[in-house]
């Protein structure tokens, strides 16, 4: 028997309904530390809603969400962020008019908010943190570049970098390679594996080649619940999965 002490994230019987429609229903999910866990499933399966429930954007109607043994259900979004959960949405939310370094700086826990930002001084320590993140996301030589002129892929990486500035223990990425070139996808796979060296990463993705490359574990969602779970090889061979998802 597993308990919530064994997992960074321990979700059981999670559910939410929208006007009687159960978008997520009896969803179980167990996330190990320092792993990349990918959630796949057809459109409308409830994948994005699961991330909304974890980060507190949507309130669950049933179940438990334990992060480091602590119940996230009922906690406010900003407190969930502070507890160590970082989440990237499908559309990047960077500040287009600011430079790469300014975007990263704004995401530093001490630089958050306009007032904090005015009083914020870039210490050597913070500069070193920013440069380390910029190196990880491949933007170290673009620190003074205005975000608006970055490529689509670079904007996505910058947003991942903005999450990393908060030193989350869990990073959740919703379709991070949508719209990316083949080369950018390969770079993103490397980046995800790198950031999972000392934290866990939950990724929602459709691109099966990409999933194969990054996933330590795969959960297949269908109609709001788990259809199959295991290694990529295991779930790929599951007849239920072939029927509802890969077969389409
Ligand atoms: P996925 O990310 O797997 O494609 P979603 O989680 O976005 O699926 O959506 C699951 C289902 O829940 C869909 O039928 C969607 O229309 C519905 N849904 C999601 N969010 C809301 C909401 N805030 N209000 C009403 N219905 C929603
Ligand atoms: Mg989605």
PDB file of C-alpha atoms and ligand atoms in Angstrom:
ATOM      1  CA  UNK A   1       0.000   0.000   0.000  1.00  0.00           C
ATOM      2  CA  UNK A   2       1.320   3.407  -0.899  1.00  0.00           C
ATOM      3  CA  UNK A   3       0.719   6.390   1.334  1.00  0.00           C
ATOM      4  CA  UNK A   4       0.966  10.106   0.798  1.00  0.00           C
ATOM      5  CA  UNK A   5       4.418  10.029   2.436  1.00  0.00           C
ATOM      6  CA  UNK A   6       5.896   8.139  -0.498  1.00  0.00           C
ATOM      7  CA  UNK A   7       4.865  10.668  -3.138  1.00  0.00           C
ATOM      8  CA  UNK A   8       5.469  14.323  -3.799  1.00  0.00           C
ATOM      9  CA  UNK A   9       1.896  14.542  -5.026  1.00  0.00           C
ATOM     10  CA  UNK A  10      -0.798  12.126  -3.934  1.00  0.00           C
ATOM     11  CA  UNK A  11      -4.238  12.542  -5.477  1.00  0.00           C
ATOM     12  CA  UNK A  12      -7.198  10.292  -4.762  1.00  0.00           C
ATOM     13  CA  UNK A  13     -10.790  10.332  -5.864  1.00  0.00           C
ATOM     14  CA  UNK A  14     -10.459  13.842  -7.299  1.00  0.00           C
ATOM     15  CA  UNK A  15     -13.620  15.183  -8.889  1.00  0.00           C
ATOM     16  CA  UNK A  16     -15.229  18.356 -10.180  1.00  0.00           C
ATOM     17  CA  UNK A  17     -18.506  18.973 -11.963  1.00  0.00           C
ATOM     18  CA  UNK A  18     -19.499  21.920 -14.095  1.00  0.00           C
ATOM     19  CA  UNK A  19     -23.303  22.278 -14.087  1.00  0.00           C
ATOM     20  CA  UNK A  20     -23.686  18.573 -13.403  1.00  0.00           C
ATOM     21  CA  UNK A  21     -21.087  17.507 -15.977  1.00  0.00           C
ATOM     22  CA  UNK A  22     -18.260  15.566 -14.318  1.00  0.00           C
ATOM     23  CA  UNK A  23     -15.136  16.834 -16.079  1.00  0.00           C
ATOM     24  CA  UNK A  24     -12.910  14.994 -13.572  1.00  0.00           C
ATOM     25  CA  UNK A  25     -14.329  11.993 -11.772  1.00  0.00           C
ATOM     26  CA  UNK A  26     -12.582   9.580  -9.373  1.00  0.00           C
ATOM     27  CA  UNK A  27      -9.139  10.612 -10.606  1.00  0.00           C
ATOM     28  CA  UNK A  28      -6.135   9.024  -8.851  1.00  0.00           C
ATOM     29  CA  UNK A  29      -2.570  10.178  -9.426  1.00  0.00           C
ATOM     30  CA  UNK A  30       0.675   9.384  -7.620  1.00  0.00           C
ATOM     31  CA  UNK A  31       3.746  11.419  -8.491  1.00  0.00           C
ATOM     32  CA  UNK A  32       7.246  10.350  -7.517  1.00  0.00           C
ATOM     33  CA  UNK A  33      10.038  12.798  -6.751  1.00  0.00           C
ATOM     34  CA  UNK A  34      12.447  13.870  -9.494  1.00  0.00           C
ATOM     35  CA  UNK A  35      10.364  12.298 -12.235  1.00  0.00           C
ATOM     36  CA  UNK A  36       8.706  13.388 -15.456  1.00  0.00           C
ATOM     37  CA  UNK A  37       5.107  12.178 -15.415  1.00  0.00           C
ATOM     38  CA  UNK A  38       3.115  12.788 -18.595  1.00  0.00           C
ATOM     39  CA  UNK A  39      -0.674  12.916 -18.803  1.00  0.00           C
ATOM     40  CA  UNK A  40      -2.094  12.034 -22.204  1.00  0.00           C
ATOM     41  CA  UNK A  41      -5.642  11.492 -23.423  1.00  0.00           C
ATOM     42  CA  UNK A  42      -8.130  12.678 -26.037  1.00  0.00           C
ATOM     43  CA  UNK A  43      -9.346  16.275 -26.154  1.00  0.00           C
ATOM     44  CA  UNK A  44     -11.855  16.933 -23.402  1.00  0.00           C
ATOM     45  CA  UNK A  45     -10.522  14.062 -21.225  1.00  0.00           C
ATOM     46  CA  UNK A  46     -10.032  16.477 -18.316  1.00  0.00           C
ATOM     47  CA  UNK A  47      -6.238  16.923 -18.393  1.00  0.00           C
ATOM     48  CA  UNK A  48      -6.147  20.714 -18.155  1.00  0.00           C
ATOM     49  CA  UNK A  49      -8.874  20.626 -15.505  1.00  0.00           C
ATOM     50  CA  UNK A  50      -6.666  18.358 -13.353  1.00  0.00           C
ATOM     51  CA  UNK A  51      -3.898  20.986 -13.441  1.00  0.00           C
ATOM     52  CA  UNK A  52      -6.501  23.694 -12.652  1.00  0.00           C
ATOM     53  CA  UNK A  53      -7.565  21.666  -9.603  1.00  0.00           C
ATOM     54  CA  UNK A  54      -3.991  21.109  -8.382  1.00  0.00           C
ATOM     55  CA  UNK A  55      -3.037  24.778  -8.649  1.00  0.00           C
ATOM     56  CA  UNK A  56      -6.293  25.945  -7.050  1.00  0.00           C
ATOM     57  CA  UNK A  57      -7.698  27.763 -10.094  1.00  0.00           C
ATOM     58  CA  UNK A  58     -10.706  25.430  -9.980  1.00  0.00           C
ATOM     59  CA  UNK A  59     -12.156  24.133  -6.715  1.00  0.00           C
ATOM     60  CA  UNK A  60     -12.597  20.358  -6.462  1.00  0.00           C
ATOM     61  CA  UNK A  61     -15.939  18.930  -5.422  1.00  0.00           C
ATOM     62  CA  UNK A  62     -14.424  15.709  -4.063  1.00  0.00           C
ATOM     63  CA  UNK A  63     -11.159  14.018  -3.240  1.00  0.00           C
ATOM     64  CA  UNK A  64      -7.781  14.805  -1.789  1.00  0.00           C
ATOM     65  CA  UNK A  65      -4.689  16.521  -3.227  1.00  0.00           C
ATOM     66  CA  UNK A  66      -1.696  16.020  -0.944  1.00  0.00           C
ATOM     67  CA  UNK A  67       1.546  17.801  -1.794  1.00  0.00           C
ATOM     68  CA  UNK A  68       4.430  16.863   0.501  1.00  0.00           C
ATOM     69  CA  UNK A  69       1.765  15.454   2.796  1.00  0.00           C
ATOM     70  CA  UNK A  70      -0.089  18.769   2.928  1.00  0.00           C
ATOM     71  CA  UNK A  71      -3.687  19.151   1.690  1.00  0.00           C
ATOM     72  CA  UNK A  72      -3.872  21.645  -1.209  1.00  0.00           C
ATOM     73  CA  UNK A  73      -7.653  21.476  -1.532  1.00  0.00           C
ATOM     74  CA  UNK A  74      -9.130  24.689  -0.222  1.00  0.00           C
ATOM     75  CA  UNK A  75      -5.832  26.579  -0.315  1.00  0.00           C
ATOM     76  CA  UNK A  76      -5.652  29.886  -2.226  1.00  0.00           C
ATOM     77  CA  UNK A  77      -3.764  29.899  -5.530  1.00  0.00           C
ATOM     78  CA  UNK A  78      -0.900  32.133  -4.350  1.00  0.00           C
ATOM     79  CA  UNK A  79      -0.380  29.944  -1.283  1.00  0.00           C
ATOM     80  CA  UNK A  80      -0.177  26.863  -3.489  1.00  0.00           C
ATOM     81  CA  UNK A  81       2.505  28.646  -5.536  1.00  0.00           C
ATOM     82  CA  UNK A  82       4.358  29.481  -2.336  1.00  0.00           C
ATOM     83  CA  UNK A  83       4.075  25.861  -1.191  1.00  0.00           C
ATOM     84  CA  UNK A  84       6.172  24.956  -4.259  1.00  0.00           C
ATOM     85  CA  UNK A  85       3.800  24.299  -7.164  1.00  0.00           C
ATOM     86  CA  UNK A  86       4.579  26.110 -10.429  1.00  0.00           C
ATOM     87  CA  UNK A  87       2.219  25.895 -13.369  1.00  0.00           C
ATOM     88  CA  UNK A  88       2.623  26.995 -16.971  1.00  0.00           C
ATOM     89  CA  UNK A  89      -0.523  27.655 -18.978  1.00  0.00           C
ATOM     90  CA  UNK A  90      -0.960  26.913 -22.681  1.00  0.00           C
ATOM     91  CA  UNK A  91      -0.465  30.570 -23.696  1.00  0.00           C
ATOM     92  CA  UNK A  92       2.729  32.187 -22.448  1.00  0.00           C
ATOM     93  CA  UNK A  93       2.207  35.007 -19.972  1.00  0.00           C
ATOM     94  CA  UNK A  94       5.495  36.859 -20.272  1.00  0.00           C
ATOM     95  CA  UNK A  95       5.902  40.634 -20.302  1.00  0.00           C
ATOM     96  CA  UNK A  96       6.510  41.291 -24.004  1.00  0.00           C
ATOM     97  CA  UNK A  97       7.828  44.823 -23.466  1.00  0.00           C
ATOM     98  CA  UNK A  98      10.435  43.792 -20.894  1.00  0.00           C
ATOM     99  CA  UNK A  99      13.812  42.143 -21.462  1.00  0.00           C
ATOM    100  CA  UNK A 100      14.586  38.517 -20.656  1.00  0.00           C
ATOM    101  CA  UNK A 101      16.460  39.501 -17.499  1.00  0.00           C
ATOM    102  CA  UNK A 102      13.623  41.772 -16.350  1.00  0.00           C
ATOM    103  CA  UNK A 103      11.070  39.012 -16.876  1.00  0.00           C
ATOM    104  CA  UNK A 104      13.168  36.607 -14.804  1.00  0.00           C
ATOM    105  CA  UNK A 105      13.791  39.228 -12.148  1.00  0.00           C
ATOM    106  CA  UNK A 106      10.075  39.976 -11.781  1.00  0.00           C
ATOM    107  CA  UNK A 107       9.493  36.290 -11.114  1.00  0.00           C
ATOM    108  CA  UNK A 108      11.955  36.173  -8.248  1.00  0.00           C
ATOM    109  CA  UNK A 109       9.997  35.686  -5.018  1.00  0.00           C
ATOM    110  CA  UNK A 110      11.519  38.945  -3.684  1.00  0.00           C
ATOM    111  CA  UNK A 111      10.771  40.906  -6.844  1.00  0.00           C
ATOM    112  CA  UNK A 112       7.095  40.125  -7.069  1.00  0.00           C
ATOM    113  CA  UNK A 113       4.559  42.921  -7.294  1.00  0.00           C
ATOM    114  CA  UNK A 114       5.071  46.490  -8.467  1.00  0.00           C
ATOM    115  CA  UNK A 115       5.884  47.890  -5.015  1.00  0.00           C
ATOM    116  CA  UNK A 116       8.319  45.088  -4.247  1.00  0.00           C
ATOM    117  CA  UNK A 117       9.769  45.619  -7.711  1.00  0.00           C
ATOM    118  CA  UNK A 118      10.477  49.320  -7.156  1.00  0.00           C
ATOM    119  CA  UNK A 119      12.354  48.531  -3.964  1.00  0.00           C
ATOM    120  CA  UNK A 120      14.030  45.500  -5.506  1.00  0.00           C
ATOM    121  CA  UNK A 121      17.791  45.577  -5.940  1.00  0.00           C
ATOM    122  CA  UNK A 122      19.569  43.049  -8.079  1.00  0.00           C
ATOM    123  CA  UNK A 123      22.146  41.636  -5.656  1.00  0.00           C
ATOM    124  CA  UNK A 124      25.074  39.513  -6.934  1.00  0.00           C
ATOM    125  CA  UNK A 125      23.307  36.498  -5.476  1.00  0.00           C
ATOM    126  CA  UNK A 126      20.073  37.194  -7.379  1.00  0.00           C
ATOM    127  CA  UNK A 127      22.013  37.934 -10.566  1.00  0.00           C
ATOM    128  CA  UNK A 128      23.692  34.536 -10.211  1.00  0.00           C
ATOM    129  CA  UNK A 129      20.288  32.857  -9.768  1.00  0.00           C
ATOM    130  CA  UNK A 130      18.942  34.623 -12.856  1.00  0.00           C
ATOM    131  CA  UNK A 131      21.979  33.649 -14.912  1.00  0.00           C
ATOM    132  CA  UNK A 132      21.744  30.013 -13.836  1.00  0.00           C
ATOM    133  CA  UNK A 133      18.091  29.868 -14.916  1.00  0.00           C
ATOM    134  CA  UNK A 134      18.850  31.733 -18.159  1.00  0.00           C
ATOM    135  CA  UNK A 135      21.585  29.184 -18.926  1.00  0.00           C
ATOM    136  CA  UNK A 136      19.164  26.283 -18.309  1.00  0.00           C
ATOM    137  CA  UNK A 137      16.564  27.753 -20.699  1.00  0.00           C
ATOM    138  CA  UNK A 138      19.171  28.604 -23.350  1.00  0.00           C
ATOM    139  CA  UNK A 139      18.730  32.377 -23.071  1.00  0.00           C
ATOM    140  CA  UNK A 140      21.944  33.384 -21.314  1.00  0.00           C
ATOM    141  CA  UNK A 141      23.172  35.348 -24.327  1.00  0.00           C
ATOM    142  CA  UNK A 142      19.761  37.035 -24.750  1.00  0.00           C
ATOM    143  CA  UNK A 143      19.454  38.567 -21.278  1.00  0.00           C
ATOM    144  CA  UNK A 144      18.920  42.094 -22.619  1.00  0.00           C
ATOM    145  CA  UNK A 145      16.730  41.062 -25.553  1.00  0.00           C
ATOM    146  CA  UNK A 146      13.157  42.370 -25.428  1.00  0.00           C
ATOM    147  CA  UNK A 147      10.826  39.405 -24.943  1.00  0.00           C
ATOM    148  CA  UNK A 148       8.591  40.495 -27.853  1.00  0.00           C
ATOM    149  CA  UNK A 149      11.276  39.644 -30.412  1.00  0.00           C
ATOM    150  CA  UNK A 150      12.035  36.149 -29.073  1.00  0.00           C
ATOM    151  CA  UNK A 151      10.931  33.170 -31.176  1.00  0.00           C
ATOM    152  CA  UNK A 152       7.782  31.281 -30.155  1.00  0.00           C
ATOM    153  CA  UNK A 153       9.945  28.544 -28.613  1.00  0.00           C
ATOM    154  CA  UNK A 154      12.136  31.007 -26.724  1.00  0.00           C
ATOM    155  CA  UNK A 155       9.030  32.669 -25.252  1.00  0.00           C
ATOM    156  CA  UNK A 156       7.865  29.282 -23.964  1.00  0.00           C
ATOM    157  CA  UNK A 157      11.288  28.642 -22.420  1.00  0.00           C
ATOM    158  CA  UNK A 158      11.303  32.083 -20.846  1.00  0.00           C
ATOM    159  CA  UNK A 159       8.025  31.296 -19.164  1.00  0.00           C
ATOM    160  CA  UNK A 160       9.446  28.009 -17.879  1.00  0.00           C
ATOM    161  CA  UNK A 161      12.413  30.034 -16.603  1.00  0.00           C
ATOM    162  CA  UNK A 162      10.016  32.390 -14.819  1.00  0.00           C
ATOM    163  CA  UNK A 163       8.543  29.364 -13.038  1.00  0.00           C
ATOM    164  CA  UNK A 164      12.017  28.079 -12.132  1.00  0.00           C
ATOM    165  CA  UNK A 165      12.894  31.419 -10.482  1.00  0.00           C
ATOM    166  CA  UNK A 166      10.404  30.509  -7.761  1.00  0.00           C
ATOM    167  CA  UNK A 167      12.297  27.241  -7.081  1.00  0.00           C
ATOM    168  CA  UNK A 168       9.202  25.058  -7.230  1.00  0.00           C
ATOM    169  CA  UNK A 169       9.368  21.404  -6.202  1.00  0.00           C
ATOM    170  CA  UNK A 170       6.725  20.643  -8.799  1.00  0.00           C
ATOM    171  CA  UNK A 171       6.488  22.148 -12.286  1.00  0.00           C
ATOM    172  CA  UNK A 172       3.354  21.544 -14.373  1.00  0.00           C
ATOM    173  CA  UNK A 173       3.450  22.225 -18.108  1.00  0.00           C
ATOM    174  CA  UNK A 174       0.340  22.186 -20.319  1.00  0.00           C
ATOM    175  CA  UNK A 175       1.243  21.294 -23.915  1.00  0.00           C
ATOM    176  CA  UNK A 176       4.680  22.935 -23.796  1.00  0.00           C
ATOM    177  CA  UNK A 177       5.719  22.062 -27.369  1.00  0.00           C
ATOM    178  CA  UNK A 178       2.530  23.110 -29.179  1.00  0.00           C
ATOM    179  CA  UNK A 179       3.548  25.198 -32.190  1.00  0.00           C
ATOM    180  CA  UNK A 180       7.260  24.468 -31.782  1.00  0.00           C
ATOM    181  CA  UNK A 181       9.673  23.439 -34.531  1.00  0.00           C
ATOM    182  CA  UNK A 182      11.317  19.992 -34.481  1.00  0.00           C
ATOM    183  CA  UNK A 183      14.535  21.549 -33.200  1.00  0.00           C
ATOM    184  CA  UNK A 184      12.723  23.477 -30.471  1.00  0.00           C
ATOM    185  CA  UNK A 185      10.937  20.278 -29.402  1.00  0.00           C
ATOM    186  CA  UNK A 186      14.267  18.494 -29.002  1.00  0.00           C
ATOM    187  CA  UNK A 187      15.605  21.412 -26.943  1.00  0.00           C
ATOM    188  CA  UNK A 188      12.463  21.399 -24.783  1.00  0.00           C
ATOM    189  CA  UNK A 189      12.820  17.655 -24.135  1.00  0.00           C
ATOM    190  CA  UNK A 190      16.392  18.272 -22.931  1.00  0.00           C
ATOM    191  CA  UNK A 191      15.231  21.156 -20.755  1.00  0.00           C
ATOM    192  CA  UNK A 192      12.454  19.095 -19.137  1.00  0.00           C
ATOM    193  CA  UNK A 193      14.839  16.232 -18.354  1.00  0.00           C
ATOM    194  CA  UNK A 194      17.299  18.688 -16.889  1.00  0.00           C
ATOM    195  CA  UNK A 195      14.778  20.422 -14.641  1.00  0.00           C
ATOM    196  CA  UNK A 196      13.530  17.030 -13.429  1.00  0.00           C
ATOM    197  CA  UNK A 197      16.973  16.267 -11.970  1.00  0.00           C
ATOM    198  CA  UNK A 198      15.939  17.923  -8.727  1.00  0.00           C
ATOM    199  CA  UNK A 199      12.195  18.408  -8.957  1.00  0.00           C
ATOM    200  CA  UNK A 200       9.155  16.673 -10.405  1.00  0.00           C
ATOM    201  CA  UNK A 201       7.555  17.694 -13.673  1.00  0.00           C
ATOM    202  CA  UNK A 202       3.987  16.956 -14.800  1.00  0.00           C
ATOM    203  CA  UNK A 203       3.510  17.447 -18.522  1.00  0.00           C
ATOM    204  CA  UNK A 204       0.327  17.312 -20.605  1.00  0.00           C
ATOM    205  CA  UNK A 205       1.228  16.462 -24.172  1.00  0.00           C
ATOM    206  CA  UNK A 206      -0.178  15.097 -27.426  1.00  0.00           C
ATOM    207  CA  UNK A 207       3.005  14.517 -29.391  1.00  0.00           C
ATOM    208  CA  UNK A 208       3.724  10.802 -28.823  1.00  0.00           C
ATOM    209  CA  UNK A 209       7.333  10.980 -29.998  1.00  0.00           C
ATOM    210  CA  UNK A 210       7.907  13.748 -27.505  1.00  0.00           C
ATOM    211  CA  UNK A 211       6.146  11.821 -24.728  1.00  0.00           C
ATOM    212  CA  UNK A 212       8.307   8.754 -25.422  1.00  0.00           C
ATOM    213  CA  UNK A 213      11.407  10.862 -25.111  1.00  0.00           C
ATOM    214  CA  UNK A 214      10.650  12.543 -21.783  1.00  0.00           C
ATOM    215  CA  UNK A 215       8.251  10.330 -19.803  1.00  0.00           C
ATOM    216  CA  UNK A 216       9.334   8.280 -16.801  1.00  0.00           C
ATOM    217  CA  UNK A 217       5.664   7.479 -16.323  1.00  0.00           C
ATOM    218  CA  UNK A 218       2.466   8.012 -18.304  1.00  0.00           C
ATOM    219  CA  UNK A 219      -1.124   8.395 -17.143  1.00  0.00           C
ATOM    220  CA  UNK A 220      -3.811   8.049 -19.791  1.00  0.00           C
ATOM    221  CA  UNK A 221      -6.990  10.009 -19.035  1.00  0.00           C
ATOM    222  CA  UNK A 222     -10.394   9.407 -20.555  1.00  0.00           C
ATOM    223  CA  UNK A 223     -13.763  10.857 -19.501  1.00  0.00           C
ATOM    224  CA  UNK A 224     -12.266  12.443 -16.392  1.00  0.00           C
ATOM    225  CA  UNK A 225     -10.615   9.361 -14.930  1.00  0.00           C
ATOM    226  CA  UNK A 226      -7.518   7.197 -15.360  1.00  0.00           C
ATOM    227  CA  UNK A 227      -7.760   4.673 -18.166  1.00  0.00           C
ATOM    228  CA  UNK A 228      -4.225   3.299 -17.815  1.00  0.00           C
ATOM    229  CA  UNK A 229      -0.986   4.100 -16.043  1.00  0.00           C
ATOM    230  CA  UNK A 230       2.598   2.922 -16.280  1.00  0.00           C
ATOM    231  CA  UNK A 231       5.614   3.146 -18.542  1.00  0.00           C
ATOM    232  CA  UNK A 232       5.087   4.357 -22.114  1.00  0.00           C
ATOM    233  CA  UNK A 233       5.558   0.772 -23.396  1.00  0.00           C
ATOM    234  CA  UNK A 234       2.943  -0.567 -20.980  1.00  0.00           C
ATOM    235  CA  UNK A 235       0.245   1.977 -21.765  1.00  0.00           C
ATOM    236  CA  UNK A 236       0.919   1.828 -25.513  1.00  0.00           C
ATOM    237  CA  UNK A 237       0.154  -1.887 -25.499  1.00  0.00           C
ATOM    238  CA  UNK A 238      -2.981  -1.539 -23.384  1.00  0.00           C
ATOM    239  CA  UNK A 239      -5.990  -2.498 -25.540  1.00  0.00           C
ATOM    240  CA  UNK A 240      -8.206   0.080 -23.757  1.00  0.00           C
ATOM    241  CA  UNK A 241      -5.730   2.800 -24.649  1.00  0.00           C
ATOM    242  CA  UNK A 242      -5.412   1.652 -28.244  1.00  0.00           C
ATOM    243  CA  UNK A 243      -9.169   1.719 -28.564  1.00  0.00           C
ATOM    244  CA  UNK A 244      -9.907   5.196 -27.174  1.00  0.00           C
ATOM    245  CA  UNK A 245      -6.772   7.069 -28.008  1.00  0.00           C
ATOM    246  CA  UNK A 246      -3.951   5.772 -30.131  1.00  0.00           C
ATOM    247  CA  UNK A 247      -6.327   3.979 -32.497  1.00  0.00           C
ATOM    248  CA  UNK A 248      -8.028   7.254 -33.451  1.00  0.00           C
TER     249      UNK A 248
HETATM  250  P1  LIG B   1      -8.391  18.392 -21.924  1.00  0.00           P
HETATM  251  O1  LIG B   1      -7.377  19.335 -21.372  1.00  0.00           O
HETATM  252  O2  LIG B   1      -8.122  16.956 -21.594  1.00  0.00           O
HETATM  253  O3  LIG B   1      -8.580  18.558 -23.402  1.00  0.00           O
HETATM  254  P2  LIG B   1     -10.242  19.895 -20.294  1.00  0.00           P
HETATM  255  O4  LIG B   1      -9.799  19.617 -18.928  1.00  0.00           O
HETATM  256  O5  LIG B   1      -9.885  21.215 -20.880  1.00  0.00           O
HETATM  257  O6  LIG B   1      -9.812  18.712 -21.260  1.00  0.00           O
HETATM  258  O7  LIG B   1     -11.839  19.802 -20.338  1.00  0.00           O
HETATM  259  C1  LIG B   1     -12.559  18.668 -19.881  1.00  0.00           C
HETATM  260  C2  LIG B   1     -14.018  18.918 -20.041  1.00  0.00           C
HETATM  261  O8  LIG B   1     -14.465  19.860 -19.071  1.00  0.00           O
HETATM  262  C3  LIG B   1     -14.398  19.500 -21.388  1.00  0.00           C
HETATM  263  O9  LIG B   1     -15.637  18.912 -21.787  1.00  0.00           O
HETATM  264  C4  LIG B   1     -14.558  20.981 -21.100  1.00  0.00           C
HETATM  265  O10 LIG B   1     -15.460  21.563 -21.996  1.00  0.00           O
HETATM  266  C5  LIG B   1     -15.079  20.971 -19.676  1.00  0.00           C
HETATM  267  N1  LIG B   1     -14.683  22.176 -18.909  1.00  0.00           N
HETATM  268  C6  LIG B   1     -13.427  22.496 -18.559  1.00  0.00           C
HETATM  269  N2  LIG B   1     -13.394  23.625 -17.814  1.00  0.00           N
HETATM  270  C7  LIG B   1     -14.699  24.032 -17.700  1.00  0.00           C
HETATM  271  C8  LIG B   1     -15.354  25.125 -17.037  1.00  0.00           C
HETATM  272  N3  LIG B   1     -14.654  26.029 -16.338  1.00  0.00           N
HETATM  273  N4  LIG B   1     -16.701  25.191 -17.124  1.00  0.00           N
HETATM  274  C9  LIG B   1     -17.401  24.280 -17.811  1.00  0.00           C
HETATM  275  N5  LIG B   1     -16.853  23.224 -18.444  1.00  0.00           N
HETATM  276  C10 LIG B   1     -15.525  23.093 -18.395  1.00  0.00           C
HETATM  277 MG1  LIG B   2      -6.130  20.785 -22.286  1.00  0.00          MG
END
